Amino acid sequence: MTDQVSPGAPVAPKLASRHGSGSGEVLLSVRNLEAVFETGDGIVHAVDGITFDVHRGEIFAIVGESGSGKSVSAMTVMGLLPTIKVRSGEILWKGENLLDFDENRMRRIRGGEIAMIFQDPLTALNPVHTVGRQVAEMARIHDGLSKKDAMKRAIETLDLVGIPEPAKRAAMHPHEFSGGMRQRAMIAMAIMCKPDLLIADEPTTALDVTVQAQVLEVLVDIKDEIDSGIVLITHDLGVVAGLADQMMVMYAGNQVEFGTVDEIFYETAHPYTEGLLNSIPDLVGDHSKPLIPIKGSPPSLINRPSGCAFHPRCSYARVPGVCSEQEPKLRDEGQGHMSACHFTSVDWKPQ
Amino acid sequence: MTAYIIRRVLIIIPTIFCAISFLFFIFYVLPGDPATLIAGGADRNPNPIQIQQINDRYGLDDPILTQFANYWKAVLQFDLGTSFQRNQSVNDILKDRAPNSIRLGVWAFTIEVIVGISIGLFSAIRRYSLADKLTTIFTAVASAIPVFVSGYILQYFFAVVPEKYGWPEWMQLRTSGISAPRTDESWFLFFIPSGPAQWRYLVLPAIALAGVSTALAARMMRGSMLEVLGADYMRTAKAKGLNERQVISRHGLRNAMLPVVTLLGLDLGTVVGAAVLTETVFNWPGLGSAIAEAVGDRDLPVVLGLTLAVVVVYAVVNLAVDVSYAWFDPRVRLGGGEDA
Amino acid sequence: MSNLDTEVVVNSPESTVATSLWADAWKQFKRNKLALVGLGFIVFVLLTAVFADLIAPYSITDRDVGRSREGPSGDHWFGTDIIGRDLFSRVVYGARVSMKIGLAATSIALVVGVIFGALAGYIGKFVESAIMRFIDVFLAIPYIILAIAIATVFGKSENSVIIVLGFTGWLGVARIVRASFLQLKKQEFVEAAQALGFGRVRIMFRHILPNALQPIIVYGTIAIGSTILSEAALSFLGVGPQDPTPAWGLMVSQGRSDLANAPHLLFFPGLAIALTVTAFVFVGDGLRDALDPKLKDR
């Protein structure tokens, strides 16, 4: 421990394609993305400088609490938020900056190259149309198929995601499906045009635990089948542990940690991530170990705390003048494992 | 579905029976002896023999329950009785007046549907624009102006003023043209006036009658569409790569129209059968004004007979609306419970 | 290093919700300019009704013989009617008629409607069926026809109109209240009250009703406006208060025959009706938006 603290020098994030099955090409490359909402009550800093890559064949997880900015980030990539203002940064899709695309090009990307799966399939599917029609619509828009051909492909795809009696089901409406089936139908809809990237926004949150595993399995199988990448957005660390290759943790719009799943789970570098991991009940371990929640609540994105956004809730924010004054930048903990804390894990972790 | 319809019909029959019977009985609470009224009113000192004749003729002497039973017996044979005041069978009066009401009602309904839904849709899509704000105020006001005020305003500006100031003929909707044409030959395909002269009679009353409902439909459509625009499935549609027009027309419209369809559907019955105020303002010889006059005249058979016809039409329209709602919204299962 | 202090946030749920719901609603309401204008106008009409004696220069029966059907002038701001009475004074007194009937009829409709709606919604079974069938019978008859029929039976006066409109009004209120109660009945606080042995009446009116107030209040406010509209319609048709009572609808009807030459006879009372009801529409909208958390219009 040192008396004088020098926060790690800011480093331009170096994200090499070195982990997991991410040996594929870089599909999505987000660089220092900053986006805000201008509201009557003030400026909401929804996304504050995030940087990550997603490779073909890779599952990339974005983890955080509600309001951390994870969904907003994804929707900004897709251009689904008409009211958001991107202040700086780039969103590179296969090398081209999506922010420069006009609406016509974006529409071709949406569903055609990048497809999104939403959280609640009951409200995300149109109640008055049959499931088959909604799934088939994708092929009609992007590949110009006729009604018949599109429906044929839709039924095949419904079969692919494991929906029994797909032809019969295609003629039904969403409310006639169970939760798990609906989510499978959403997945089917998303993969109809063989997109290169799937963005799944909390795909299992609205489902029963038993069904969650099934749906996740479908996702992984599909990814392999069509050789796409997946961005998995969730607040459930358990889901991430078994599935993802690389991940990033978000807090209050900031990216606080980035790395492989192993690095983040076993070599945790940021106090917030540690807090998250500590608050998960451990089913098999020591039962006398108390659950340690993170005290306090997430900050307002309009009036953010000065300095490090997490410092009011951080158990380790001990050095006056640093944590509360200076905004931390992402630091390399080693081998591309980034953390946005002024201190290295060696420094802040209790010995 | 058929079971549902049958069940509804079975319930509606006793309901209608009770409704008409209610009207039947309250008339007996009215002061004034009907026979005297028929003879011309108490102040004319009618001849007692005349009164007796009237009583015999219409069975007004009989105990109430007998009259009640006789009435319904006749109705079941499609005989709605004879008017007390006029020498006409109620069936004939019905045949006379009903077509006029239907014509006026259908046109008013058409205006409501087309104009109301369009305005509502437009102002929802162009929310926050000046046009939207103006429309909001305008529809609020339009829903508050009673037809017997708007009707006269229309008459004044489109009939009185033109005539007074000698506007060209084609621009005038003449004051004397506020009564309906009586001959059937002047109507083409039952609904379409056969010439410009006939149009002039129809335009103002149709607009006046449609007024309030159009405003209400527009307001409801706007509210409904705004709710739909914020729905998740609209975001999904955009995420699939549809453009704005496609998102709204393919995914938004049908969902937004659900409550509006119900509202307008129910209004169809009212606009055809109970347009009392409009018919009075424009001297339009339809069912509504006939009923209102008959109430004033204590002409019980006419009141009951025409109201019965209107009530039946009303009930049929309501049933049709409910059934069609199930077609619009697959989540509704007729007769059963709803998904939790 | 720092201990885990547990932040204990103490908030008694009911007190926060109860006060802040209405305070919040008022704040929201204030933001809606149209609603404020509407409210202002309603207050204005109410004051006119109360202080009519002080505002109106003439009585409703004073006849200025020889000056009938005159347009607006210095003596008679709204002109005179067909027998020479000052139209302005009559319109001013008309506010009293409309407000009296509107408020009285709506109050009756609300009270009766809430009672029957609560009974139907909470007790269910035979009581509910009986009440709903009863309501269905009267709703089968188109509103205006029913109103005319009953008004004619009861005689043509202010009070009979109040009774008629109160009677036709409670049907709609009861339906809404029943729907509310059906929904609230399933909630846990009702189960809790039942488990504690509270009587049915107490549960209905002390426990459930306060939670059902929201839609009732919005409906009630709009209902005053539509009642005034219905009253105008009935007086227009001649089945309401009779001359010399200055009911606005009646005055419109009296002005009919002189549309070409003396449109003001029709116009001023008509304007009064239109403005008053519009004000209620604006206020109703404002209330609905202020109380409904989903409809945040920004």
Coordinates of N, CA and C in Angstrom, one line a residue, chain A residues 115-269:
Chain A
A115 N -30.1 -8.9 -35.2 CA -31.5 -9.1 -34.7 C -31.5 -9.0 -33.2
M116 N -32.7 -8.5 -32.7 CA -32.8 -8.4 -31.3 C -33.9 -9.2 -30.7
I117 N -33.7 -9.8 -29.6 CA -34.7 -10.6 -28.9 C -35.0 -9.9 -27.6
F118 N -36.3 -9.6 -27.4 CA -36.6 -8.8 -26.2 C -37.0 -9.6 -25.0
Q119 N -37.2 -8.8 -23.9 CA -37.3 -9.4 -22.6 C -38.7 -10.1 -22.4
D120 N -39.8 -9.5 -22.7 CA -41.1 -10.1 -22.4 C -41.8 -10.4 -23.7
P121 N -41.7 -11.7 -24.0 CA -42.3 -12.1 -25.3 C -43.8 -11.9 -25.4
L122 N -44.5 -11.8 -24.3 CA -45.9 -11.6 -24.4 C -46.2 -10.2 -24.9
T123 N -45.5 -9.2 -24.4 CA -45.8 -7.8 -24.9 C -45.0 -7.5 -26.1
A124 N -43.9 -8.3 -26.4 CA -43.1 -7.9 -27.5 C -43.6 -8.5 -28.8
L125 N -44.6 -9.4 -28.7 CA -45.2 -9.9 -29.9 C -46.6 -9.3 -30.1
N126 N -47.0 -9.0 -31.3 CA -48.2 -8.4 -31.6 C -49.4 -9.3 -31.3
P127 N -50.3 -9.0 -30.4 CA -51.3 -9.9 -30.0 C -52.4 -10.2 -31.0
V128 N -52.5 -9.4 -32.0 CA -53.6 -9.6 -33.0 C -53.1 -10.4 -34.2
H129 N -51.9 -10.6 -34.4 CA -51.4 -11.4 -35.5 C -51.0 -12.8 -35.1
T130 N -51.0 -13.7 -36.0 CA -50.6 -15.1 -35.6 C -49.1 -15.1 -35.5
V131 N -48.6 -16.0 -34.8 CA -47.1 -16.1 -34.6 C -46.4 -16.4 -35.9
G132 N -47.0 -17.3 -36.7 CA -46.5 -17.6 -38.0 C -46.3 -16.3 -38.9
R133 N -47.3 -15.5 -38.9 CA -47.2 -14.4 -39.7 C -46.1 -13.4 -39.3
Q134 N -46.0 -13.3 -38.0 CA -45.0 -12.4 -37.5 C -43.6 -12.9 -37.8
V135 N -43.4 -14.2 -37.6 CA -42.1 -14.8 -37.9 C -41.8 -14.7 -39.4
A136 N -42.8 -15.0 -40.2 CA -42.7 -14.9 -41.7 C -42.4 -13.5 -42.2
E137 N -42.9 -12.6 -41.5 CA -42.7 -11.2 -41.9 C -41.3 -10.8 -42.2
M138 N -40.4 -11.4 -41.3 CA -39.0 -11.1 -41.5 C -38.5 -11.5 -42.9
A139 N -38.9 -12.7 -43.4 CA -38.4 -13.1 -44.7 C -39.0 -12.3 -45.8
R140 N -40.2 -11.8 -45.5 CA -40.9 -11.0 -46.6 C -40.2 -9.7 -46.7
I141 N -39.8 -9.1 -45.6 CA -39.2 -7.8 -45.7 C -37.7 -7.9 -46.2
H142 N -36.9 -8.7 -45.6 CA -35.5 -8.7 -45.9 C -35.1 -9.6 -47.1
D143 N -35.8 -10.7 -47.3 CA -35.4 -11.5 -48.5 C -36.5 -11.5 -49.6
G144 N -37.5 -10.7 -49.4 CA -38.5 -10.6 -50.5 C -39.3 -11.9 -50.8
L145 N -39.4 -12.8 -49.9 CA -40.1 -14.0 -50.2 C -41.6 -13.8 -50.3
S146 N -42.3 -14.7 -51.0 CA -43.7 -14.6 -51.1 C -44.3 -15.0 -49.8
K147 N -45.6 -14.8 -49.6 CA -46.3 -15.2 -48.4 C -46.1 -16.6 -48.1
K148 N -46.3 -17.4 -49.2 CA -46.2 -18.9 -49.0 C -44.8 -19.3 -48.6
D149 N -43.9 -18.9 -49.4 CA -42.5 -19.3 -49.1 C -42.0 -18.8 -47.7
A150 N -42.4 -17.6 -47.4 CA -42.0 -17.0 -46.1 C -42.6 -17.9 -45.0
M151 N -43.8 -18.2 -45.1 CA -44.5 -19.0 -44.1 C -43.8 -20.4 -44.0
K152 N -43.4 -20.9 -45.1 CA -42.8 -22.2 -45.1 C -41.5 -22.2 -44.3
R153 N -40.7 -21.1 -44.6 CA -39.5 -21.0 -43.9 C -39.7 -20.7 -42.4
A154 N -40.8 -20.0 -42.1 CA -41.1 -19.7 -40.7 C -41.4 -21.0 -40.0
I155 N -42.2 -21.9 -40.6 CA -42.5 -23.1 -39.9 C -41.2 -23.9 -39.7
E156 N -40.3 -23.9 -40.7 CA -39.1 -24.7 -40.5 C -38.3 -24.1 -39.3
T157 N -38.3 -22.8 -39.3 CA -37.5 -22.1 -38.2 C -38.1 -22.4 -36.8
L158 N -39.4 -22.4 -36.8 CA -40.1 -22.7 -35.5 C -39.7 -24.1 -35.1
D159 N -39.6 -25.0 -36.0 CA -39.2 -26.4 -35.8 C -37.7 -26.4 -35.2
L160 N -36.9 -25.6 -35.8 CA -35.5 -25.5 -35.5 C -35.3 -25.1 -34.0
V161 N -36.2 -24.2 -33.5 CA -36.0 -23.8 -32.1 C -36.7 -24.7 -31.2
G162 N -37.3 -25.8 -31.7 CA -37.8 -26.8 -30.8 C -39.3 -26.6 -30.4
I163 N -40.0 -26.0 -31.3 CA -41.5 -25.8 -31.0 C -42.2 -27.0 -31.7
P164 N -42.9 -27.8 -30.9 CA -43.6 -29.0 -31.5 C -44.8 -28.6 -32.3
E165 N -45.1 -29.4 -33.3 CA -46.2 -29.1 -34.2 C -46.1 -27.7 -34.8
P166 N -45.0 -27.4 -35.4 CA -44.8 -26.0 -35.8 C -45.9 -25.4 -36.8
A167 N -46.4 -26.3 -37.7 CA -47.4 -25.8 -38.6 C -48.6 -25.3 -37.9
K168 N -49.0 -26.1 -36.9 CA -50.2 -25.8 -36.2 C -50.0 -24.6 -35.3
R169 N -48.8 -24.5 -34.7 CA -48.5 -23.4 -33.8 C -48.4 -22.1 -34.6
A170 N -48.0 -22.2 -35.8 CA -47.8 -20.9 -36.6 C -49.1 -20.2 -36.8
A171 N -50.2 -21.0 -36.8 CA -51.5 -20.4 -37.0 C -52.1 -19.9 -35.7
M172 N -51.4 -20.0 -34.6 CA -52.0 -19.5 -33.3 C -51.5 -18.2 -33.0
H173 N -52.1 -17.6 -32.0 CA -51.7 -16.2 -31.5 C -50.8 -16.3 -30.3
P174 N -50.0 -15.3 -30.1 CA -49.1 -15.3 -29.0 C -49.7 -15.7 -27.6
H175 N -50.9 -15.2 -27.3 CA -51.4 -15.5 -26.0 C -51.7 -17.0 -25.8
E176 N -51.7 -17.7 -26.9 CA -52.0 -19.2 -26.7 C -50.7 -20.0 -26.5
F177 N -49.6 -19.3 -26.5 CA -48.3 -20.0 -26.2 C -48.0 -19.9 -24.7
S178 N -47.1 -20.8 -24.3 CA -46.6 -20.7 -22.9 C -45.4 -19.7 -23.0
G179 N -44.9 -19.3 -21.9 CA -43.8 -18.3 -21.8 C -42.6 -18.8 -22.6
G180 N -42.2 -20.0 -22.3 CA -41.0 -20.5 -22.9 C -41.2 -20.7 -24.4
M181 N -42.3 -21.1 -24.9 CA -42.6 -21.2 -26.3 C -42.6 -19.9 -27.0
R182 N -43.1 -18.9 -26.3 CA -43.1 -17.6 -26.9 C -41.7 -17.1 -27.1
Q183 N -40.9 -17.3 -26.1 CA -39.5 -16.8 -26.3 C -38.8 -17.6 -27.4
R184 N -39.1 -18.9 -27.5 CA -38.5 -19.6 -28.7 C -39.0 -19.0 -30.0
A185 N -40.3 -18.6 -30.0 CA -40.8 -18.1 -31.2 C -40.1 -16.8 -31.5
M186 N -39.8 -16.0 -30.5 CA -39.1 -14.7 -30.7 C -37.7 -15.0 -31.3
I187 N -37.1 -16.1 -30.7 CA -35.8 -16.4 -31.3 C -35.9 -16.9 -32.7
A188 N -36.9 -17.6 -33.0 CA -37.1 -18.1 -34.4 C -37.2 -16.8 -35.3
M189 N -38.0 -15.9 -34.8 CA -38.3 -14.7 -35.6 C -36.9 -14.0 -35.8
A190 N -36.1 -13.9 -34.8 CA -34.8 -13.2 -34.9 C -33.9 -13.9 -35.9
I191 N -33.9 -15.2 -36.0 CA -32.9 -15.9 -36.8 C -33.4 -16.1 -38.3
M192 N -34.6 -15.8 -38.6 CA -35.2 -16.0 -39.9 C -34.2 -15.7 -41.0
C193 N -33.6 -14.6 -40.9 CA -32.7 -14.1 -42.0 C -31.3 -14.3 -41.8
K194 N -31.0 -15.2 -40.9 CA -29.6 -15.6 -40.6 C -28.7 -14.4 -40.3
P195 N -29.1 -13.6 -39.2 CA -28.3 -12.4 -38.9 C -26.9 -12.8 -38.4
D196 N -26.0 -11.9 -38.5 CA -24.7 -12.2 -38.0 C -24.5 -12.0 -36.5
L197 N -25.4 -11.2 -36.0 CA -25.4 -10.9 -34.5 C -26.8 -11.0 -33.9
L198 N -26.9 -11.6 -32.8 CA -28.1 -11.6 -32.0 C -27.9 -10.9 -30.8
I199 N -28.8 -9.9 -30.5 CA -28.8 -9.2 -29.2 C -29.9 -9.7 -28.4
A200 N -29.7 -10.3 -27.3 CA -30.7 -10.9 -26.4 C -30.8 -10.0 -25.2
D201 N -31.9 -9.2 -25.1 CA -32.1 -8.3 -23.9 C -32.9 -9.0 -22.8
E202 N -32.2 -9.5 -21.8 CA -32.8 -10.2 -20.7 C -33.8 -11.3 -21.2
P203 N -33.3 -12.2 -22.0 CA -34.2 -13.2 -22.7 C -34.9 -14.1 -21.7
T204 N -34.4 -14.3 -20.5 CA -35.0 -15.3 -19.6 C -35.6 -14.7 -18.4
T205 N -35.5 -13.4 -18.2 CA -36.0 -12.7 -17.0 C -37.5 -13.0 -16.8
A206 N -38.2 -13.0 -17.8 CA -39.7 -13.1 -17.6 C -40.1 -14.6 -17.5
L207 N -39.2 -15.5 -17.5 CA -39.5 -16.9 -17.6 C -39.3 -17.6 -16.2
D208 N -40.0 -18.8 -16.1 CA -39.8 -19.6 -14.9 C -38.3 -20.2 -15.0
V209 N -37.8 -20.4 -13.8 CA -36.4 -20.9 -13.8 C -36.2 -22.2 -14.6
T210 N -37.1 -23.1 -14.5 CA -37.0 -24.3 -15.2 C -36.9 -24.1 -16.7
V211 N -37.6 -23.1 -17.2 CA -37.7 -22.9 -18.6 C -36.5 -22.1 -19.1
Q212 N -35.9 -21.3 -18.2 CA -34.8 -20.5 -18.5 C -33.7 -21.3 -19.2
A213 N -33.3 -22.4 -18.5 CA -32.2 -23.2 -19.0 C -32.5 -23.7 -20.4
Q214 N -33.7 -24.1 -20.7 CA -34.1 -24.6 -22.0 C -33.9 -23.5 -23.1
V215 N -34.4 -22.3 -22.8 CA -34.3 -21.3 -23.7 C -32.9 -20.9 -24.0
L216 N -32.1 -20.8 -23.0 CA -30.7 -20.5 -23.1 C -30.0 -21.5 -24.0
E217 N -30.3 -22.8 -23.8 CA -29.8 -23.8 -24.6 C -30.1 -23.6 -26.1
V218 N -31.3 -23.3 -26.3 CA -31.8 -23.0 -27.7 C -30.9 -21.9 -28.3
L219 N -30.7 -20.9 -27.5 CA -29.9 -19.7 -28.0 C -28.5 -20.2 -28.4
V220 N -27.9 -21.0 -27.6 CA -26.5 -21.4 -27.8 C -26.5 -22.3 -29.1
D221 N -27.4 -23.2 -29.2 CA -27.5 -24.1 -30.3 C -27.7 -23.3 -31.6
I222 N -28.6 -22.4 -31.5 CA -28.8 -21.6 -32.7 C -27.6 -20.8 -33.1
K223 N -26.9 -20.3 -32.2 CA -25.7 -19.5 -32.5 C -24.7 -20.4 -33.2
D224 N -24.6 -21.6 -32.8 CA -23.7 -22.5 -33.5 C -24.2 -22.8 -34.9
E225 N -25.5 -23.0 -35.0 CA -26.1 -23.4 -36.2 C -25.9 -22.4 -37.3
I226 N -26.2 -21.1 -36.9 CA -26.0 -20.1 -38.0 C -24.7 -19.3 -37.9
D227 N -23.9 -19.7 -37.0 CA -22.5 -19.1 -36.8 C -22.6 -17.6 -36.6
S228 N -23.4 -17.2 -35.6 CA -23.5 -15.8 -35.4 C -22.8 -15.5 -34.0
G229 N -22.8 -14.2 -33.7 CA -22.4 -13.8 -32.3 C -23.6 -13.5 -31.5
I230 N -23.4 -13.5 -30.2 CA -24.5 -13.2 -29.3 C -24.1 -12.1 -28.3
V231 N -24.9 -11.1 -28.2 CA -24.7 -10.2 -27.1 C -25.8 -10.5 -26.1
L232 N -25.4 -10.9 -24.9 CA -26.4 -11.4 -23.9 C -26.5 -10.3 -22.8
I233 N -27.6 -9.7 -22.7 CA -27.8 -8.7 -21.6 C -28.6 -9.3 -20.5
T234 N -28.0 -9.2 -19.3 CA -28.7 -9.8 -18.2 C -28.3 -9.2 -16.9
H235 N -29.1 -9.4 -15.8 CA -28.6 -9.0 -14.5 C -28.3 -10.2 -13.7
D236 N -28.5 -11.4 -14.3 CA -28.4 -12.7 -13.7 C -27.0 -13.2 -13.9
L237 N -26.1 -13.2 -12.9 CA -24.7 -13.6 -13.0 C -24.7 -15.1 -13.3
G238 N -25.6 -15.8 -12.7 CA -25.7 -17.3 -12.9 C -25.8 -17.7 -14.4
V239 N -26.6 -16.9 -15.1 CA -26.8 -17.2 -16.5 C -25.5 -17.0 -17.2
V240 N -24.8 -15.9 -16.8 CA -23.6 -15.6 -17.5 C -22.5 -16.6 -17.3
A241 N -22.4 -17.1 -16.1 CA -21.3 -18.0 -15.7 C -21.2 -19.2 -16.6
G242 N -22.4 -19.8 -16.9 CA -22.3 -21.0 -17.7 C -22.2 -20.8 -19.2
L243 N -22.4 -19.6 -19.6 CA -22.6 -19.4 -21.1 C -21.6 -18.5 -21.8
A244 N -21.3 -17.4 -21.1 CA -20.6 -16.4 -21.9 C -19.1 -16.6 -22.0
D245 N -18.5 -16.0 -23.0 CA -17.1 -16.1 -23.2 C -16.4 -14.8 -22.6
Q246 N -16.8 -13.7 -23.1 CA -16.3 -12.4 -22.5 C -17.5 -11.7 -22.0
M247 N -17.2 -10.8 -21.0 CA -18.3 -10.0 -20.5 C -17.9 -8.7 -20.0
M248 N -18.9 -7.8 -19.8 CA -18.6 -6.5 -19.2 C -19.6 -6.2 -18.2
V249 N -19.2 -5.5 -17.1 CA -20.1 -5.1 -16.1 C -20.4 -3.6 -16.2
M250 N -21.6 -3.2 -16.1 CA -22.0 -1.8 -16.2 C -22.6 -1.3 -14.9
Y251 N -22.3 0.0 -14.6 CA -22.9 0.6 -13.5 C -23.1 2.1 -13.8
A252 N -24.4 2.5 -13.6 CA -24.7 3.9 -13.8 C -24.2 4.4 -15.1
G253 N -24.4 3.6 -16.1 CA -24.0 4.0 -17.5 C -22.5 3.8 -17.8
N254 N -21.7 3.6 -16.8 CA -20.3 3.4 -17.0 C -20.0 1.9 -17.2
Q255 N -18.9 1.7 -17.9 CA -18.4 0.3 -18.0 C -17.3 0.2 -16.9
V256 N -17.6 -0.7 -15.9 CA -16.7 -0.7 -14.8 C -15.7 -1.9 -14.8
E257 N -16.1 -2.9 -15.6 CA -15.1 -4.0 -15.7 C -15.3 -4.8 -17.0
F258 N -14.3 -5.3 -17.5 CA -14.4 -6.0 -18.8 C -13.3 -7.1 -18.8
G259 N -13.7 -8.3 -19.3 CA -12.7 -9.3 -19.4 C -13.4 -10.6 -19.7
T260 N -12.6 -11.7 -19.6 CA -13.3 -13.0 -19.8 C -14.1 -13.3 -18.5
V261 N -15.0 -14.3 -18.7 CA -15.8 -14.7 -17.6 C -15.0 -15.2 -16.4
D262 N -14.0 -16.0 -16.7 CA -13.1 -16.5 -15.7 C -12.4 -15.4 -14.9
E263 N -11.9 -14.5 -15.7 CA -11.1 -13.3 -15.0 C -12.1 -12.6 -14.1
I264 N -13.3 -12.3 -14.6 CA -14.2 -11.5 -13.8 C -14.7 -12.2 -12.5
F265 N -15.0 -13.5 -12.7 CA -15.5 -14.2 -11.6 C -14.4 -14.6 -10.6
Y266 N -13.2 -14.9 -11.0 CA -12.2 -15.4 -10.1 C -11.1 -14.4 -9.8
E267 N -10.9 -13.4 -10.7 CA -9.9 -12.4 -10.4 C -10.6 -11.0 -10.4
T268 N -11.7 -10.9 -9.7 CA -12.5 -9.7 -9.7 C -11.7 -8.5 -9.5
A269 N -11.8 -7.5 -10.3 CA -10.9 -6.3 -10.2 C -11.7 -5.1 -9.7

